[in-house]
Amino acid sequence: MNVIGKVTVLPQLPPSIARLSELAYNLYWSWTPHAQALYSELDPQVWENFGQNPVRTLLEVPQARLDTVATDKDYLARYKSVMADFDAYMNLKKTWASQNAPEMQPVAYFSMEYGFHESLPIYSGGLGVLAGDHCKSASDLGLPFTAVGMLFHQGYFRQLFDKDGWQNEAYDELDLTTLPITPARTPDGQEARVSVRIGHREIAVRVWNLTVGRIRVLLLDTNVPENSEEDRKLTARLYGGNQELRVQQYVLLGVAGIRALRALDVPASVYHMNEGHAALLGLERIRECVDAGLDFRTALESVASSTLFTTHTPVAAGNDAFTYELMDRYLEQWPELLSVSRHELYELARHDQNWDGQTVPAFSMTVFALRMSRAANGVSELHGEVSRDMWKFLYPGAEAEEVPIGHVTNGAHNLTFTSQAMRDLLSTVLPKDWTERLEDEEMWKAVDGLSDAQLSNVQLETKREMIAFIRARMREQMLRNGASAADVAATDTLMDANTLTIGFARRFATYKRATLLFRDRERLARIVNHPDRPVQFVFAGKAHPADNPGKAFIQEIYRMSQEPEFRGKIVILENYDMNVARHLVQGVDIWLNNPRRPLEASGTSGMKASFNGSPNFSVLDGWWREGYDGTNGWPIGEEREYADLNVQDDADAFSLYQTLEDEIVPRYYGGATGEDSWAYSVRRSIETVSPRFSMQRQVIDYVQRYYLPLGKRGQAVAANHNAEARTIAGWKTWVRQQWPYVSISAHAELPATCHPGQTAPISAQVNPAGISLEELRVEAVLNRAGHLTRFPLASRGDGTFSAEVPLEESGLYSVGVRMIPEIDGLSNELETGLIKWATAR
Ligand SMILES: *Cc1c(COP(=O)(O)O)cnc(C)c1O
């Protein structure tokens, strides 16, 4: 058809079910299967065909059907019960925040992607789902919290495999009237529009409201008639296009995002940048301060003091760095707007890159984000460590362990990913309010009260559902690719519900090593085809459109799945999204993850599987290094890294096969009781992982470690017309200017050997070059087996510093002395980045 126009005819909801529309526009339904059922029952086919989307379902269902359910007693009873739960949730007075953090300042959270539900495809993978889950738990906990993101009107992409298993990408233009969003309105009732200058173009940005329980998400959209065709596409695709587009999207997210908050009068005191994509929000916040009369450096202090930055990956592709020339095209007017030189501004983001054999200064989003914040974290304990090492070059003279990057280990939103069947079962042993205290480890011990049979019944039920889902999807794919009738018919017998089933699904980034399982094909064939104890596998995952090696992995697995020895027993599903993810984490018996350590910063899908009683089987990287306790799943390989990647892959593959053959398969089929039983592993995985890796625990950690302190700090720094920001900025300028002229020499009276508890006299002579001696911390640093202890030397007031430094334990020490400038109010000692090590005297 040649479309000349479009119109949406809204349904007339009968009064008895009138609130179906209100509920459709609150993503509360996305973690409430009973609420989803109200829509799917209206028309299961429409529900499935249109991506399980309540707004769309209401639009598509015939009026007659609505009129019928409106008088259906059964339906109305369920409707009332869901609405009662919804109202209770929305109106809960005693939230976690009201009881535990009443003084908390409002948080604005910025992320490039959000995964809330498959019907809103503005996410690509783990980062987005994490951000979506973060918002859901912020709502559950009752935090003062607003999120900012982008409305990609073609989403990420729909993945299609061709008949050779090669990934093709399809982009569908979303019809916004079918999404659970509404135009955001300014306090005076106008539809919110903000504008931002990118290069020489003034770009209009529309702002949408997305309601997630008690909180809201503002989504930015440039697809408005005021903009040129090109500019309308700025918010077309997530991670699409080239670097030019990326930078412009970052300007939008950061700058237009702040403007949207202001236009809507949204309170925000603490700013959380989820990944470096959001770092340019610092520019706009500094501009606001500069406009209000502050100088650039004072403004920077003020802005950074209330900002948190979370870094999510050590992988280079996840840490954008752009040439200065590229940045000039889109940031050209910013130095002037901020009253700062281009040099000084870019220096804050500088990360020299080796491009084509040449060292070039580049604008790193991660470095800029670190400079725009006064708190930073990685997403697991090991990732914190890896990040400190990775970014220590920003703190010359510091040891990696001192680099001010902490960690909060990721979690997942339990209710979003736990099957209704498992929730119902859990409700039989957990307290009534269990969904409000998911982080409570004691509470979860009640899972011990679930019998082996109860658990296996639920798991068999969800496994059957998953297999039915897989068969239907494979059938669709076969038909589309023109497969033979025999091949299409074969999809009816794919996989078997009584076979141990292992799932592997995630983005197909190469470091995740999706094909590791196939390293020894014969051994794998023996495992899969064991006559009494067979094993089957289901794979899924998208490769980034530009990632040909990732696509080759997909194709390799696809081809393997067609080999005679693996047919029907190894399948790879297309279009991994949150819908596929839910089916898999709920339906498989084991969740597999074998990234190349230490590149998986956290990983979260294994947590989702554990919530459903599917133990995790993974490399000891990211969250699993913390989560594995010897009873709740299995490790792959050892806790170490390898210099030779091939050796690492061999060792990990070997370990994978061996654990599968010797431990997992015998346990699953063995029929043992007690601690050797399968059910024991299932219970342990549910009760240990659910609380510790709940998103609720994660967000509480963010509140306590970062949101509360940054709220206080931000206020203190900004008080009295930014008095403290001025002091700190002025002091840093002065100290940085003098630093080249300071010097320090030291002497340590060290015996060749001594006994624990003895002391060594250490002294230093300092030339402070005009810096006040009170503002210099002079300290001895003892390095014993890589572990640092620091001991302050006391000032004698004449430039000499000394102390009797205790040598507490036996061992080999290296001793150094250094000097660091400090004043009250710094977020940490390395904030100036200035460290001077003493020469020996
Ligand atoms: C949880 C999730 C991810 C993250 O998976 P990892 O194994 O942690 O990389 C990616 N995509 C979807 C759709 C998810 O639900």
PDB file of C-alpha atoms in Angstrom, residues 525-626:
ATOM      1  CA  ALA A 525      29.760 -35.094  20.758  1.00  0.00           C
ATOM      2  CA  ARG A 526      30.328 -37.839  23.347  1.00  0.00           C
ATOM      3  CA  ILE A 527      28.881 -35.622  26.077  1.00  0.00           C
ATOM      4  CA  VAL A 528      25.855 -34.612  24.030  1.00  0.00           C
ATOM      5  CA  ASN A 529      25.111 -38.111  22.775  1.00  0.00           C
ATOM      6  CA  HIS A 530      25.728 -40.107  25.927  1.00  0.00           C
ATOM      7  CA  PRO A 531      23.206 -42.977  25.796  1.00  0.00           C
ATOM      8  CA  ASP A 532      21.865 -42.588  29.359  1.00  0.00           C
ATOM      9  CA  ARG A 533      22.974 -39.139  30.332  1.00  0.00           C
ATOM     10  CA  PRO A 534      22.663 -36.833  27.327  1.00  0.00           C
ATOM     11  CA  VAL A 535      23.187 -33.092  27.385  1.00  0.00           C
ATOM     12  CA  GLN A 536      21.695 -30.414  25.118  1.00  0.00           C
ATOM     13  CA  PHE A 537      22.573 -26.782  24.548  1.00  0.00           C
ATOM     14  CA  VAL A 538      20.731 -23.638  23.545  1.00  0.00           C
ATOM     15  CA  PHE A 539      22.601 -20.563  22.337  1.00  0.00           C
ATOM     16  CA  ALA A 540      21.447 -17.047  21.497  1.00  0.00           C
ATOM     17  CA  GLY A 541      23.038 -13.637  21.073  1.00  0.00           C
ATOM     18  CA  LYS A 542      23.538 -10.649  18.824  1.00  0.00           C
ATOM     19  CA  ALA A 543      26.845  -9.470  17.402  1.00  0.00           C
ATOM     20  CA  HIS A 544      27.279  -5.731  16.882  1.00  0.00           C
ATOM     21  CA  PRO A 545      26.478  -4.995  13.186  1.00  0.00           C
ATOM     22  CA  ALA A 546      30.115  -4.058  12.529  1.00  0.00           C
ATOM     23  CA  ASP A 547      31.569  -7.026  14.399  1.00  0.00           C
ATOM     24  CA  ASN A 548      32.330  -9.596  11.718  1.00  0.00           C
ATOM     25  CA  PRO A 549      34.365 -11.855  14.009  1.00  0.00           C
ATOM     26  CA  GLY A 550      31.339 -11.961  16.348  1.00  0.00           C
ATOM     27  CA  LYS A 551      29.091 -12.822  13.417  1.00  0.00           C
ATOM     28  CA  ALA A 552      31.507 -15.567  12.393  1.00  0.00           C
ATOM     29  CA  PHE A 553      31.088 -17.089  15.886  1.00  0.00           C
ATOM     30  CA  ILE A 554      27.334 -17.147  15.376  1.00  0.00           C
ATOM     31  CA  GLN A 555      27.746 -18.815  12.036  1.00  0.00           C
ATOM     32  CA  GLU A 556      30.137 -21.386  13.431  1.00  0.00           C
ATOM     33  CA  ILE A 557      27.623 -22.386  16.102  1.00  0.00           C
ATOM     34  CA  TYR A 558      24.826 -22.400  13.565  1.00  0.00           C
ATOM     35  CA  ARG A 559      26.802 -24.749  11.334  1.00  0.00           C
ATOM     36  CA  MET A 560      27.649 -26.998  14.258  1.00  0.00           C
ATOM     37  CA  SER A 561      23.963 -27.181  15.107  1.00  0.00           C
ATOM     38  CA  GLN A 562      23.365 -28.595  11.616  1.00  0.00           C
ATOM     39  CA  GLU A 563      25.973 -31.352  11.942  1.00  0.00           C
ATOM     40  CA  PRO A 564      24.496 -34.834  12.292  1.00  0.00           C
ATOM     41  CA  GLU A 565      25.901 -35.438  15.777  1.00  0.00           C
ATOM     42  CA  PHE A 566      24.436 -32.204  17.135  1.00  0.00           C
ATOM     43  CA  ARG A 567      21.155 -31.860  15.263  1.00  0.00           C
ATOM     44  CA  GLY A 568      18.242 -31.210  17.553  1.00  0.00           C
ATOM     45  CA  LYS A 569      20.586 -31.151  20.549  1.00  0.00           C
ATOM     46  CA  ILE A 570      22.431 -27.916  19.984  1.00  0.00           C
ATOM     47  CA  VAL A 571      20.337 -24.993  18.788  1.00  0.00           C
ATOM     48  CA  ILE A 572      21.033 -21.337  18.280  1.00  0.00           C
ATOM     49  CA  LEU A 573      18.048 -19.012  18.447  1.00  0.00           C
ATOM     50  CA  GLU A 574      17.906 -15.728  16.608  1.00  0.00           C
ATOM     51  CA  ASN A 575      17.061 -12.279  17.936  1.00  0.00           C
ATOM     52  CA  TYR A 576      18.217 -12.483  21.533  1.00  0.00           C
ATOM     53  CA  ASP A 577      16.187  -9.953  23.510  1.00  0.00           C
ATOM     54  CA  MET A 578      14.641  -9.751  26.950  1.00  0.00           C
ATOM     55  CA  ASN A 579      11.869 -12.108  25.926  1.00  0.00           C
ATOM     56  CA  VAL A 580      14.309 -14.788  24.777  1.00  0.00           C
ATOM     57  CA  ALA A 581      16.429 -14.076  27.857  1.00  0.00           C
ATOM     58  CA  ARG A 582      13.508 -14.698  30.206  1.00  0.00           C
ATOM     59  CA  HIS A 583      12.586 -17.955  28.492  1.00  0.00           C
ATOM     60  CA  LEU A 584      16.141 -19.221  28.638  1.00  0.00           C
ATOM     61  CA  VAL A 585      17.094 -18.208  32.188  1.00  0.00           C
ATOM     62  CA  GLN A 586      13.813 -19.691  33.409  1.00  0.00           C
ATOM     63  CA  GLY A 587      13.902 -22.859  31.332  1.00  0.00           C
ATOM     64  CA  VAL A 588      17.446 -24.242  31.288  1.00  0.00           C
ATOM     65  CA  ASP A 589      19.022 -26.407  33.997  1.00  0.00           C
ATOM     66  CA  ILE A 590      22.442 -24.758  33.906  1.00  0.00           C
ATOM     67  CA  TRP A 591      23.671 -21.360  32.790  1.00  0.00           C
ATOM     68  CA  LEU A 592      27.035 -21.310  31.032  1.00  0.00           C
ATOM     69  CA  ASN A 593      29.430 -18.384  30.779  1.00  0.00           C
ATOM     70  CA  ASN A 594      33.011 -18.652  29.619  1.00  0.00           C
ATOM     71  CA  PRO A 595      34.460 -15.188  28.980  1.00  0.00           C
ATOM     72  CA  ARG A 596      38.170 -14.604  28.736  1.00  0.00           C
ATOM     73  CA  ARG A 597      39.092 -13.533  32.243  1.00  0.00           C
ATOM     74  CA  PRO A 598      39.343 -10.723  33.357  1.00  0.00           C
ATOM     75  CA  LEU A 599      37.335  -9.056  30.575  1.00  0.00           C
ATOM     76  CA  GLU A 600      33.824  -9.783  31.838  1.00  0.00           C
ATOM     77  CA  ALA A 601      33.428  -6.821  34.154  1.00  0.00           C
ATOM     78  CA  SER A 602      30.468  -8.395  35.881  1.00  0.00           C
ATOM     79  CA  GLY A 603      27.984 -10.332  33.760  1.00  0.00           C
ATOM     80  CA  THR A 604      24.428 -10.572  35.005  1.00  0.00           C
ATOM     81  CA  SER A 605      22.616 -13.275  33.058  1.00  0.00           C
ATOM     82  CA  GLY A 606      23.945 -16.004  35.346  1.00  0.00           C
ATOM     83  CA  MET A 607      22.286 -14.231  38.274  1.00  0.00           C
ATOM     84  CA  LYS A 608      18.939 -14.322  36.487  1.00  0.00           C
ATOM     85  CA  ALA A 609      19.298 -18.073  35.917  1.00  0.00           C
ATOM     86  CA  SER A 610      20.178 -18.648  39.573  1.00  0.00           C
ATOM     87  CA  PHE A 611      17.050 -16.757  40.686  1.00  0.00           C
ATOM     88  CA  ASN A 612      15.162 -19.467  38.800  1.00  0.00           C
ATOM     89  CA  GLY A 613      17.117 -22.330  40.286  1.00  0.00           C
ATOM     90  CA  SER A 614      19.471 -22.884  37.341  1.00  0.00           C
ATOM     91  CA  PRO A 615      22.949 -23.027  38.828  1.00  0.00           C
ATOM     92  CA  ASN A 616      25.709 -21.031  37.187  1.00  0.00           C
ATOM     93  CA  PHE A 617      28.666 -22.701  35.485  1.00  0.00           C
ATOM     94  CA  SER A 618      31.226 -20.056  34.697  1.00  0.00           C
ATOM     95  CA  VAL A 619      34.753 -18.758  34.549  1.00  0.00           C
ATOM     96  CA  LEU A 620      35.676 -17.112  37.868  1.00  0.00           C
ATOM     97  CA  ASP A 621      35.365 -13.636  36.447  1.00  0.00           C
ATOM     98  CA  GLY A 622      33.090 -10.697  37.267  1.00  0.00           C
ATOM     99  CA  TRP A 623      30.281 -11.460  39.699  1.00  0.00           C
ATOM    100  CA  TRP A 624      30.844 -15.233  39.757  1.00  0.00           C
ATOM    101  CA  ARG A 625      34.247 -14.830  41.334  1.00  0.00           C
ATOM    102  CA  GLU A 626      32.316 -13.392  44.300  1.00  0.00           C
TER     103      GLU A 626
END
